[in-house]
Short mmCIF file of C-alpha atoms in Angstrom, two decimals:
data_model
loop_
_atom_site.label_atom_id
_atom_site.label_comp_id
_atom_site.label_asym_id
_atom_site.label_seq_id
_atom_site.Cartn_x
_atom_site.Cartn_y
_atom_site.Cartn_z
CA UNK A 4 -105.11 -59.83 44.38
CA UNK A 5 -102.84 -59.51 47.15
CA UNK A 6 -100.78 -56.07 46.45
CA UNK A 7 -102.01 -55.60 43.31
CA UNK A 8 -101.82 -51.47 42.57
CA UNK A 9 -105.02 -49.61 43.46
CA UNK A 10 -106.28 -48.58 39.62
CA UNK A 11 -107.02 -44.98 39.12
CA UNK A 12 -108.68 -43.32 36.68
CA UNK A 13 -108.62 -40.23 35.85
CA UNK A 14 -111.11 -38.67 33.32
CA UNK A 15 -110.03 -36.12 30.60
CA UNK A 16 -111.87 -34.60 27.66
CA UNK A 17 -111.55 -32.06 25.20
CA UNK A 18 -110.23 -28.41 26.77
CA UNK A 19 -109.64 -30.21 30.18
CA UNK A 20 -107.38 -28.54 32.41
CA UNK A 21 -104.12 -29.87 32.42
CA UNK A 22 -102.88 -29.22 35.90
CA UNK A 23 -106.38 -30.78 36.98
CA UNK A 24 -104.93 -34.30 35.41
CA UNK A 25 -101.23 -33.39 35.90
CA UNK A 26 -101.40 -32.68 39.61
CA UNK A 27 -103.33 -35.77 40.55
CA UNK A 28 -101.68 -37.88 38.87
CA UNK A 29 -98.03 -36.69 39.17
CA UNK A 30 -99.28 -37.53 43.02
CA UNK A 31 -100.05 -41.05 42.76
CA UNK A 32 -96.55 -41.64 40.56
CA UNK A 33 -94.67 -39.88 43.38
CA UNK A 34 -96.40 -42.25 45.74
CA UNK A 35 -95.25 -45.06 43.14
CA UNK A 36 -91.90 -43.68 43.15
CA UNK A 37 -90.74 -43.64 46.94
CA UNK A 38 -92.37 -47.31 46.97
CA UNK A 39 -89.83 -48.39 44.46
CA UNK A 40 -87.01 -46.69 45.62
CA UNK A 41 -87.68 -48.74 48.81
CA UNK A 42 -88.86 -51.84 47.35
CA UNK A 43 -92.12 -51.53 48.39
CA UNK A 44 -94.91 -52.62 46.18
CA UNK A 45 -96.41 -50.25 43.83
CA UNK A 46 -99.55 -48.82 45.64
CA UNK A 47 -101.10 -47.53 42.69
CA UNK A 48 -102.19 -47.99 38.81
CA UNK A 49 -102.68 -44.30 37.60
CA UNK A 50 -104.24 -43.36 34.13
CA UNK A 51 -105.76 -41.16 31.98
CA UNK A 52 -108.97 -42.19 30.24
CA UNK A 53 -110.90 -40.20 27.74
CA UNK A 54 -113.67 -40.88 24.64
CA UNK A 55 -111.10 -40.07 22.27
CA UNK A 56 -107.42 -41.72 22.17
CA UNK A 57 -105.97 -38.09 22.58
CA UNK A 58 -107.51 -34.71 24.07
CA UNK A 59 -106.37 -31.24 24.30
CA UNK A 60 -105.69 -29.56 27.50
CA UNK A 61 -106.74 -26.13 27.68
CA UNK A 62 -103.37 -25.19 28.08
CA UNK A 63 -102.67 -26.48 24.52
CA UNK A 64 -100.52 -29.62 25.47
CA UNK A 65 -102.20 -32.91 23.94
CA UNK A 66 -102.57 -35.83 26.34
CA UNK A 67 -102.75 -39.70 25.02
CA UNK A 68 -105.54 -41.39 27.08
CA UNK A 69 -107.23 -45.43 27.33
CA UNK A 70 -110.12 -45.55 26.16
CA UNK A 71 -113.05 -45.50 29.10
CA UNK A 72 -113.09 -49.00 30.26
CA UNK A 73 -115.90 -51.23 31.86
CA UNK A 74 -114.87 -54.43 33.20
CA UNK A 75 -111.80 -53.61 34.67
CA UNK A 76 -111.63 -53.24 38.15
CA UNK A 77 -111.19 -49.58 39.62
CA UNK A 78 -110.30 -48.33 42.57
CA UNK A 79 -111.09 -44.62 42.03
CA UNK A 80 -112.57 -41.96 39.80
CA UNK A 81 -111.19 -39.16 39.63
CA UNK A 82 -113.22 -36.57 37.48
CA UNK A 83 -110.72 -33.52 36.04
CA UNK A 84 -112.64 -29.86 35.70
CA UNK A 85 -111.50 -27.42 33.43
CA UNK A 86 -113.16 -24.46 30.33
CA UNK A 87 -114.60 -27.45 28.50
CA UNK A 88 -116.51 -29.14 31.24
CA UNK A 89 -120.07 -27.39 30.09
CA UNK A 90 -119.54 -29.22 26.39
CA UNK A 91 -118.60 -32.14 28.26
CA UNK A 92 -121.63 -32.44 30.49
CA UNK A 93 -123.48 -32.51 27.22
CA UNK A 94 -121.78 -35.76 26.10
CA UNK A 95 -124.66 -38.11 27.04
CA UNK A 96 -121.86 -41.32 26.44
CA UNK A 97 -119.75 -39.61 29.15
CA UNK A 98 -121.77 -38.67 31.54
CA UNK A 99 -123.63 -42.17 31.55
CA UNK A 100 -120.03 -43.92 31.95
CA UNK A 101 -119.20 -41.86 34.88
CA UNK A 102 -122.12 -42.91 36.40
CA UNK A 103 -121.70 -46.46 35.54
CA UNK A 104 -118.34 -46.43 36.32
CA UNK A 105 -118.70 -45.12 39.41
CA UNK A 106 -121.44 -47.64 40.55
CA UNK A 107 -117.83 -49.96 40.26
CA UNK A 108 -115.14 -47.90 42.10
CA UNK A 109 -114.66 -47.69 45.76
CA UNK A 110 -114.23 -44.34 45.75
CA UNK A 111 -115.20 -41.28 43.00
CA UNK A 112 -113.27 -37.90 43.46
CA UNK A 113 -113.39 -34.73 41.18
CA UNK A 114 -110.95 -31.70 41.11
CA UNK A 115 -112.20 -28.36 40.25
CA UNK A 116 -115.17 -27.90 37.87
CA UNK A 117 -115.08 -32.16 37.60
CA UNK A 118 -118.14 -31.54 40.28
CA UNK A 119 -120.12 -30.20 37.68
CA UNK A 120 -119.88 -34.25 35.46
CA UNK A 121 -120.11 -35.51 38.76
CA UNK A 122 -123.74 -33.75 39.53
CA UNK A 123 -124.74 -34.44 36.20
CA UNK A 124 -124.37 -38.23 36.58
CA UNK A 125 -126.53 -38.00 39.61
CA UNK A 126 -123.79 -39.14 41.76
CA UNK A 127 -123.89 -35.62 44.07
CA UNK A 128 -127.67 -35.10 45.03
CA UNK A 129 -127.99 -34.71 49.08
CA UNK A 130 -124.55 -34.50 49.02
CA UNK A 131 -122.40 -31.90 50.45
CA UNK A 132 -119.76 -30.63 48.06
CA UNK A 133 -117.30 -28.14 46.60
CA UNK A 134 -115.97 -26.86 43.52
CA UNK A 135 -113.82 -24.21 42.15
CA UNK A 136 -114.82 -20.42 43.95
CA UNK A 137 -115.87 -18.87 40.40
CA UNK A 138 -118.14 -21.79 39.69
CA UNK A 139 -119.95 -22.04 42.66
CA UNK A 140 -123.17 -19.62 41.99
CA UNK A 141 -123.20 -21.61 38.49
CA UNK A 142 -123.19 -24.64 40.35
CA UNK A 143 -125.70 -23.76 42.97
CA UNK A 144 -128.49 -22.56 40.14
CA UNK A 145 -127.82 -25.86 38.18
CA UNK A 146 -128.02 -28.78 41.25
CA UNK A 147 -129.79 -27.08 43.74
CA UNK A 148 -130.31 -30.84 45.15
CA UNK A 149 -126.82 -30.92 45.99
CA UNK A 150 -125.06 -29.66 49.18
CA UNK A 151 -122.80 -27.03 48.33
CA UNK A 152 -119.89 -25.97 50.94
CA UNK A 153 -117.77 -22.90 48.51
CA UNK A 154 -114.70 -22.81 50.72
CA UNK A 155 -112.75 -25.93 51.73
CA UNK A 156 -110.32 -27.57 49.82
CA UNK A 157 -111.73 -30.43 49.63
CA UNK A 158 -114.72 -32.46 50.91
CA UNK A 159 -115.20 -36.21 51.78
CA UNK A 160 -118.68 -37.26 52.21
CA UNK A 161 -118.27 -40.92 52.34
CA UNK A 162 -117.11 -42.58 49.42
CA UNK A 163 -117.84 -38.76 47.50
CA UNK A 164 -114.30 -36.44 47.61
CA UNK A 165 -114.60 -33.17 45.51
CA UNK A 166 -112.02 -30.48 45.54
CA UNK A 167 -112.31 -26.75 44.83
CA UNK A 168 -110.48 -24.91 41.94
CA UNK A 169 -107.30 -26.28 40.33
CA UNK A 170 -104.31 -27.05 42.52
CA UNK A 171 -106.52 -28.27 45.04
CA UNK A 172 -106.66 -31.59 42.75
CA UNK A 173 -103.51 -31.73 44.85
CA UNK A 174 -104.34 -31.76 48.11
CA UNK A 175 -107.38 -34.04 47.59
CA UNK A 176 -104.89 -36.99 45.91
CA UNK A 177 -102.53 -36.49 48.93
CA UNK A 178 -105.85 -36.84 51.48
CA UNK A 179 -106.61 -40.08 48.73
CA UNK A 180 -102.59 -41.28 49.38
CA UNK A 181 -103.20 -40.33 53.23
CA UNK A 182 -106.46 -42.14 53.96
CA UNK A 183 -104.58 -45.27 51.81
CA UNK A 184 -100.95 -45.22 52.79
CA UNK A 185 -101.07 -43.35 55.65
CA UNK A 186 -99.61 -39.96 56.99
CA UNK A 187 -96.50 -40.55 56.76
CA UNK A 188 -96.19 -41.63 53.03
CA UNK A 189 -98.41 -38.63 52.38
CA UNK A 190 -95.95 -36.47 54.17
CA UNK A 191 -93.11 -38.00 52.11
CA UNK A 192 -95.22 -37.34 48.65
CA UNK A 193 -95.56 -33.49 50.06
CA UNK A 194 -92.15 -32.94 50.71
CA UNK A 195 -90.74 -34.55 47.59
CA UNK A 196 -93.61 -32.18 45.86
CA UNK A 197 -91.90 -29.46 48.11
CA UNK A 198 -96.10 -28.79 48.44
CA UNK A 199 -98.45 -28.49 51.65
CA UNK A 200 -99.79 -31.14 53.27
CA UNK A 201 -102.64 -30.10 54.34
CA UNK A 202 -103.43 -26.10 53.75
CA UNK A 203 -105.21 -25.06 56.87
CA UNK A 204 -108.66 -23.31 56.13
CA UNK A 205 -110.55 -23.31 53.06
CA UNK A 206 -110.16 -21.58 49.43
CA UNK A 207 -109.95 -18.14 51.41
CA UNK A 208 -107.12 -19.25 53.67
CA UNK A 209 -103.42 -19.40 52.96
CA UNK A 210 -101.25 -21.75 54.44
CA UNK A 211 -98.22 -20.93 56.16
CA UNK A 212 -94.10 -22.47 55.70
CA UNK A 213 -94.41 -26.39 54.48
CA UNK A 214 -91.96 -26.85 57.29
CA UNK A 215 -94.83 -26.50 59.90
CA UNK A 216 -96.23 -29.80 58.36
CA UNK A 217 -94.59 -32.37 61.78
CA UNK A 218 -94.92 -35.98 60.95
CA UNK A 219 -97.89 -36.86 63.75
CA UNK A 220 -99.85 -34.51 62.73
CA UNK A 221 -100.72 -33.04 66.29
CA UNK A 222 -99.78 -29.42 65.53
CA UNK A 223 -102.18 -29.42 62.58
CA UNK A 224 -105.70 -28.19 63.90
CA UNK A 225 -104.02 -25.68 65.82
CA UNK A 226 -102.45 -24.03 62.68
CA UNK A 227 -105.83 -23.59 60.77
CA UNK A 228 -107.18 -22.15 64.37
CA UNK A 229 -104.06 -19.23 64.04
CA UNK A 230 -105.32 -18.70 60.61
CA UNK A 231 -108.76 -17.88 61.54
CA UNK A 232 -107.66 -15.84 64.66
CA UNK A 233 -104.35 -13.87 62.83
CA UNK A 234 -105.91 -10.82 64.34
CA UNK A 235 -106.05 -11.56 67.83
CA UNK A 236 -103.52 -11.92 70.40
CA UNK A 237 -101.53 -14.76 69.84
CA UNK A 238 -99.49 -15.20 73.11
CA UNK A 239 -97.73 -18.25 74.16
CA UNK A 240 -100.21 -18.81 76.92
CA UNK A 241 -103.09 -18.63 74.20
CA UNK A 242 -101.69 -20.61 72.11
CA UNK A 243 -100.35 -23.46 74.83
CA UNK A 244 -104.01 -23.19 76.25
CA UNK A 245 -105.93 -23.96 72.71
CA UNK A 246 -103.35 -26.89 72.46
CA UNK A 247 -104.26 -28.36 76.01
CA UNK A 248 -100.78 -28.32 76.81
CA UNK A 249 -98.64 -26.71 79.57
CA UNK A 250 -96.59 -23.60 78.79
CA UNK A 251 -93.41 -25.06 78.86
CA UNK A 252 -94.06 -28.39 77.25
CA UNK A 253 -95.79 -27.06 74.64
CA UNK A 254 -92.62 -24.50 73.82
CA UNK A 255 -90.70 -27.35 73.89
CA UNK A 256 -92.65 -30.11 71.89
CA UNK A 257 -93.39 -27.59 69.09
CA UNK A 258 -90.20 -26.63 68.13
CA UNK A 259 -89.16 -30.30 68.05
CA UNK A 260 -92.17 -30.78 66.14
CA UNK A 261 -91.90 -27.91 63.81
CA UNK A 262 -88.25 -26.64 64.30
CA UNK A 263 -89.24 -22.73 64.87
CA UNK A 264 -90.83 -21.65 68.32
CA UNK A 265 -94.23 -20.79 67.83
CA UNK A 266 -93.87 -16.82 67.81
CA UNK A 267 -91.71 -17.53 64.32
CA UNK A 268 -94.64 -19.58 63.12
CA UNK A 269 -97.05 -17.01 64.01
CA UNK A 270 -95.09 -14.47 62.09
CA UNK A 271 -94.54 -16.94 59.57
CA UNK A 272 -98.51 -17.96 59.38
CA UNK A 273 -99.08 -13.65 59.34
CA UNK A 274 -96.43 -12.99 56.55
CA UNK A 275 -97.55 -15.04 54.27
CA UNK A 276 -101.02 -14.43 54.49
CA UNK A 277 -100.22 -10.68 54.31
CA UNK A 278 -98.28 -11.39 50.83
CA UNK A 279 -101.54 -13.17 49.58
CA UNK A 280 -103.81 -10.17 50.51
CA UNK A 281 -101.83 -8.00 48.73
CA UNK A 282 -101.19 -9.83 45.86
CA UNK A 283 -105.23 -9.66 45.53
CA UNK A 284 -104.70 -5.69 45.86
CA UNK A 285 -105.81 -5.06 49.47
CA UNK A 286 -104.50 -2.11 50.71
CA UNK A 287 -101.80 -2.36 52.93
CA UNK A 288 -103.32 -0.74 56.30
CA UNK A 289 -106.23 -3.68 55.46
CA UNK A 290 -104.18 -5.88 55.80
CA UNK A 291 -101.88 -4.59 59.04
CA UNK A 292 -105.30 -5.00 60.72
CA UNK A 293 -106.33 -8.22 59.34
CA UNK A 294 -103.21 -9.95 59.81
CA UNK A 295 -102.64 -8.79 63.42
CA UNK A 296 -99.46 -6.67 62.58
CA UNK A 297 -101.50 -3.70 64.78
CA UNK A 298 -99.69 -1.31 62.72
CA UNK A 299 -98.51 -0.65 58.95
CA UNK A 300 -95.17 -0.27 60.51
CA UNK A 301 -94.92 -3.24 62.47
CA UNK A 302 -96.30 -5.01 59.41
CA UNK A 303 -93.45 -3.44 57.14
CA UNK A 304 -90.56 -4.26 59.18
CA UNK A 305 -91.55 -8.13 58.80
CA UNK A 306 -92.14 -7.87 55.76
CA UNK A 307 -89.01 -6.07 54.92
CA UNK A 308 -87.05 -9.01 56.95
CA UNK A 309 -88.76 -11.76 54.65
CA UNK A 310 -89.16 -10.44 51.06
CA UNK A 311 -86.51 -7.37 51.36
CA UNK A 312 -89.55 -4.91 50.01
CA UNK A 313 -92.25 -2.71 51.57
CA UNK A 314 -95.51 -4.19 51.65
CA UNK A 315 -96.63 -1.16 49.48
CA UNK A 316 -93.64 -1.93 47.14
CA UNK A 317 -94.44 -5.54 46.69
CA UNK A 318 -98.83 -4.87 46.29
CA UNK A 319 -97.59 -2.49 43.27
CA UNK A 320 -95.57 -4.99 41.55
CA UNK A 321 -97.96 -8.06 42.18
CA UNK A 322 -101.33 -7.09 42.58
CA UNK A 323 -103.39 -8.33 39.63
#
């Protein structure tokens, strides 16, 4: 029918993760929402299916779910992960309904540990995949048929998306909102999320300020290359040269882009990586070196200017 919502389906079960069903989902309303408000049609028919009329999240909130349909028509399924995805995989009825199901959608997506129903079903041999970082060796000794890529955030191999752990369920329904709607109403989902975009390298980068995310787009791949290369020299020049661009124009059509010239992004990019590494307990001279500070000192007065603590201060208090 002519702008009838996209249905999706999202697919719970007993000890699911909540913020693997939440965080999709909340995406897809928010997509529904700034339609409305400018009386757009809806884009999309979100719900939450399940065996059972309610399941419990692992988080201990209890979710009311349809019942897993068959003859309605679907857009996308979207598999949630969570503790009780191993029991699940044993659930014969399930597992043959996401297959079948799938055989009917345009599109079938999982977040987190979801990869693990979706391999089960058969629906991931030969294809190249990710889930959540702690499942990955799991996943690997179970489907060795399957292609599996442990660190991007998320994976499209044609009408296959899988995400890696958790929030990630995120960024894949903003790619799904992207690749439908288009950047733009992606962007405006992000920002009234106040999340990321897109998070430039995979589960072992960090992204940088939201406010480097420009409407076009163009600034984007040259963000996850600073990421990768925080411990080299990133001059002007360098970074005016990887974006094809001359010195001055490119000075002067990223800060319209981006509003900050690109030595505050830099720092920006370096800071918050920094305050990642040591949250995970690197020490702090590690991290000087890794984040291109070139010395604990130089490192520390940035720091100091951004969080008003000492690197050393803030790894003690947050490290886990």
């Amino acid at each position: 029918m002519p702008n009838a919502p996209r249905r999706i389906e999202i697919v719970a079960f007993e000890k699911v993760q909540l913020l693997d069903v939440a965080g999709p989902l909340q995406v897809f309303a928010t997509a529904n929402d700034l339609a409305g408000f400018e009386g757009r049609p809806l884009p999309y028919e979100p719900v939450v299916v399940a065996r059972t009329e309610r399941v419990h999240t692992s988080a201990g909130l209890e979710l009311v779910s349809h019942p897993l349909a068959e003859a309605v028509p679907l857009h996308t399924l979207v598999v949630a992960g969570g503790w009780g995805v191993y029991e699940a995989c044993e659930d014969r009825t399930l597992v043959d309904w996401i297959g079948r199901r799938a055989g009917s959608a345009q599109r079938t997506a999982s977040v987190c540990s979801g990869a693990f129903l979706l391999a089960c079903a058969g629906l991931l041999d030969g294809k190249r995949v990710v889930t959540h970082w702690q499942r990955c060796d799991d996943f690997a000794r179970r489907f060795p048929k399957v292609r599996l890529d442990p660190d991007p955030i998320f994976i499209r191999d044609g009408d296959i998306w899988t995400s890696a752990g958790v929030t990630a369920g995120i960024d894949l329904a903003l790619a799904l909102v992207e690749h439908d709607l288009g950047r733009a109403a992606a962007l405006a989902v992000a920002r009234q999320l106040v999340v990321f975009l897109k998070r430039p390298g995979g589960q072992a980068q960090f992204s940088a300020a939201l406010s480097l995310q420009e409407r076009d787009g163009r600034f984007d791949a040259l963000h996850g290359w600073i990421v990768e290369n925080l411990r080299g020299e990133l001059t002007l020049d360098r970074l005016a040269d990887r974006a094809g661009m001359s010195l001055r124009s490119f000075a002067r059509h990223y800060r319209e882009a981006t509003g900050r010239t690109p030595a505050k992004a830099v720092e920006a990019i370096r800071i918050e990586t920094a305050r990642r590494l040591l949250e995970q307990g690197m020490s702090v001279t590690r991290v000087a070196l890794r984040c291109g500070f070139g010395s604990e000192e130089t490192l520390r007065r940035a720091f100091q200017r951004r969080f008003a603590a000492s690197p050393q201060s803030y790894r003690e208090r947050f490290a886990g």
